[in-house]
């Protein structure tokens, strides 16, 4: 898992995050990537972590567990957790500066659903944003 965090840190460096960036993390699970991003934001920044909290994809997968991880790290004001399906996002177009996802797309077994998830990620990005 040390390699996983090294990869996250390397990827985050390329995101060009601003203190007020609005970020969406798809399939956030227990918040491994989400919390690392939240640490980079200022008070006006926010990471929305979206998940269906499927225990078949990650053990102890519950919104309350992730919320506790977020709270324990003192990141409560910079994180918003929501239940949702990444193949059918409930956000307006152009809502986010950055969309991230780690180790979640492979859990969508149906090819068309995976394509839908990519299209949805693009739809909710602001023009010129990074994913
Ligand atoms: C292997 S976990 C990865 C969690 C976290 N991103 C990480 O890197 O540790 C995959 C996550 O994707 C979520 N997931 C799978 N299909 C999803 C879907 N269609 N919409 C939202 N979340 C989904 C699962 O519930 C699980 O929390």
Short mmCIF file of C-alpha atoms and ligand atoms in Angstrom, two decimals:
data_model
loop_
_atom_site.label_atom_id
_atom_site.label_comp_id
_atom_site.label_asym_id
_atom_site.label_seq_id
_atom_site.Cartn_x
_atom_site.Cartn_y
_atom_site.Cartn_z
CA UNK A 1 0.00 0.00 0.00
CA UNK A 2 3.03 2.30 0.33
CA UNK A 3 3.22 2.20 -3.49
CA UNK A 4 -0.45 3.16 -3.72
CA UNK A 5 0.10 6.30 -1.62
CA UNK A 6 3.24 7.21 -3.55
CA UNK A 7 1.21 6.97 -6.76
CA UNK A 8 -1.57 9.12 -5.23
CA UNK A 9 0.92 11.82 -4.20
CA UNK A 10 2.49 11.82 -7.66
CA UNK A 11 -0.95 12.07 -9.34
CA UNK A 12 -2.11 14.83 -6.97
CA UNK A 13 0.96 16.91 -7.88
CA UNK A 14 -0.34 16.96 -11.48
CA UNK A 15 -3.84 18.13 -10.53
CA UNK A 16 -2.85 21.77 -10.13
CA UNK A 17 -5.17 22.06 -7.12
CA UNK A 18 -6.07 25.54 -5.92
CA UNK A 19 -7.10 26.34 -2.32
CA UNK A 20 -10.71 26.69 -3.52
CA UNK A 21 -10.81 23.73 -5.95
CA UNK A 22 -14.07 21.79 -6.14
CA UNK A 23 -13.13 18.12 -6.51
CA UNK A 24 -15.22 14.99 -7.07
CA UNK A 25 -13.74 11.60 -6.11
CA UNK A 26 -15.67 8.74 -7.73
CA UNK A 27 -15.85 5.50 -5.75
CA UNK A 28 -14.04 7.09 -2.80
CA UNK A 29 -14.44 4.04 -0.51
CA UNK A 30 -12.80 4.63 2.86
CA UNK A 31 -11.25 7.84 1.53
CA UNK A 32 -7.63 6.93 0.78
CA UNK A 33 -7.34 9.41 -2.12
CA UNK A 34 -10.09 11.78 -0.98
CA UNK A 35 -8.38 12.63 2.32
CA UNK A 36 -5.00 13.21 0.66
CA UNK A 37 -6.65 15.67 -1.73
CA UNK A 38 -8.60 17.39 1.07
CA UNK A 39 -5.32 18.08 2.91
CA UNK A 40 -4.18 20.17 -0.05
CA UNK A 41 -7.26 22.43 -0.09
CA UNK A 42 -8.03 25.65 1.72
CA UNK A 43 -11.24 26.41 3.58
CA UNK A 44 -13.09 27.33 0.36
CA UNK A 45 -12.10 24.05 -1.29
CA UNK A 46 -14.21 20.92 -1.14
CA UNK A 47 -13.88 17.26 -2.07
CA UNK A 48 -17.11 15.42 -2.69
CA UNK A 49 -16.66 11.69 -2.17
CA UNK A 50 -19.25 9.63 -4.03
CA UNK A 51 -19.77 5.93 -3.49
CA UNK A 52 -22.35 3.14 -3.42
CA UNK A 53 -20.49 1.74 -0.37
CA UNK A 54 -20.41 -1.81 -1.79
CA UNK A 55 -18.92 -4.27 0.70
CA UNK A 56 -18.07 -6.68 -2.15
CA UNK A 57 -15.58 -4.08 -3.47
CA UNK A 58 -14.06 -2.94 -0.17
CA UNK A 59 -14.35 -4.39 3.34
CA UNK A 60 -16.08 -2.28 6.05
CA UNK A 61 -17.40 -0.07 3.27
CA UNK A 62 -19.86 2.33 4.89
CA UNK A 63 -20.30 6.09 4.63
CA UNK A 64 -20.07 6.34 8.44
CA UNK A 65 -16.65 4.64 8.43
CA UNK A 66 -15.32 7.07 5.80
CA UNK A 67 -16.87 10.04 7.64
CA UNK A 68 -15.04 8.95 10.81
CA UNK A 69 -11.75 8.73 8.87
CA UNK A 70 -12.38 12.25 7.54
CA UNK A 71 -13.32 13.62 10.98
CA UNK A 72 -10.34 11.96 12.71
CA UNK A 73 -8.03 13.71 10.23
CA UNK A 74 -9.66 17.09 10.95
CA UNK A 75 -10.95 17.40 7.38
CA UNK A 76 -14.69 17.58 8.08
CA UNK A 77 -15.14 21.08 6.67
CA UNK A 78 -13.44 20.20 3.39
CA UNK A 79 -15.22 16.90 2.62
CA UNK A 80 -18.76 16.09 1.61
CA UNK A 81 -19.72 12.41 1.33
CA UNK A 82 -22.66 11.36 -0.83
CA UNK A 83 -24.27 8.10 -1.86
CA UNK A 84 -24.45 7.83 -5.62
CA UNK A 85 -23.70 5.81 -8.73
CA UNK A 86 -20.75 7.00 -10.81
CA UNK A 87 -22.44 5.74 -13.98
CA UNK A 88 -25.36 8.17 -13.43
CA UNK A 89 -24.23 11.27 -11.56
CA UNK A 90 -26.74 13.50 -9.84
CA UNK A 91 -24.77 16.75 -10.38
CA UNK A 92 -25.38 19.51 -12.92
CA UNK A 93 -23.01 19.89 -15.90
CA UNK A 94 -19.73 21.70 -15.21
CA UNK A 95 -19.88 21.39 -11.41
CA UNK A 96 -16.25 20.46 -10.61
CA UNK A 97 -12.71 21.68 -11.30
CA UNK A 98 -11.23 18.20 -10.87
CA UNK A 99 -12.63 14.66 -11.00
CA UNK A 100 -10.57 11.80 -9.58
CA UNK A 101 -11.08 8.07 -9.11
CA UNK A 102 -8.80 5.37 -7.77
CA UNK A 103 -9.31 1.62 -8.08
CA UNK A 104 -13.04 2.01 -8.74
CA UNK A 105 -13.69 1.85 -12.51
CA UNK A 106 -12.59 -1.81 -12.65
CA UNK A 107 -15.38 -2.63 -10.18
CA UNK A 108 -17.97 -1.65 -12.81
CA UNK A 109 -18.31 -4.95 -14.59
CA UNK A 110 -20.43 -3.87 -17.56
CA UNK A 111 -18.46 -2.21 -20.38
CA UNK A 112 -21.24 0.23 -21.37
CA UNK A 113 -21.63 1.25 -17.72
CA UNK A 114 -17.87 1.97 -17.53
CA UNK A 115 -18.17 4.13 -20.65
CA UNK A 116 -21.14 5.93 -19.07
CA UNK A 117 -19.06 6.63 -15.97
CA UNK A 118 -16.31 8.23 -18.07
CA UNK A 119 -18.91 10.32 -19.95
CA UNK A 120 -20.47 11.41 -16.66
CA UNK A 121 -17.06 12.42 -15.26
CA UNK A 122 -16.50 14.59 -18.34
CA UNK A 123 -20.02 16.06 -18.18
CA UNK A 124 -19.63 17.33 -14.60
CA UNK A 125 -16.18 18.85 -15.24
CA UNK A 126 -15.94 22.57 -15.89
CA UNK A 127 -14.51 23.41 -19.31
CA UNK A 128 -10.71 23.27 -19.16
CA UNK A 129 -10.76 21.18 -15.97
CA UNK A 130 -8.55 18.21 -15.09
CA UNK A 131 -9.49 14.55 -14.49
C1 LIG B 1 -11.62 -0.95 -4.41
S1 LIG B 1 -12.60 0.35 -3.75
C2 LIG B 1 -11.50 1.76 -3.92
C3 LIG B 1 -11.77 2.80 -2.89
C4 LIG B 1 -10.84 4.01 -2.89
N1 LIG B 1 -11.05 4.83 -4.06
C5 LIG B 1 -9.39 3.63 -2.75
O1 LIG B 1 -8.59 3.92 -3.65
O2 LIG B 1 -9.04 3.03 -1.73
C6 LIG B 1 -13.79 0.65 -5.06
C7 LIG B 1 -14.97 1.51 -4.62
O3 LIG B 1 -15.80 1.80 -5.74
C8 LIG B 1 -17.16 1.77 -5.29
N2 LIG B 1 -18.03 1.58 -6.47
C9 LIG B 1 -18.11 0.50 -7.30
N3 LIG B 1 -19.00 0.72 -8.27
C10 LIG B 1 -19.50 1.98 -8.06
C11 LIG B 1 -20.47 2.78 -8.74
N4 LIG B 1 -21.12 2.35 -9.83
N5 LIG B 1 -20.72 4.01 -8.24
C12 LIG B 1 -20.09 4.47 -7.14
N6 LIG B 1 -19.17 3.76 -6.46
C13 LIG B 1 -18.89 2.52 -6.92
C14 LIG B 1 -17.20 0.65 -4.28
O4 LIG B 1 -18.32 0.73 -3.43
C15 LIG B 1 -15.85 0.85 -3.57
O5 LIG B 1 -15.98 1.72 -2.47
#
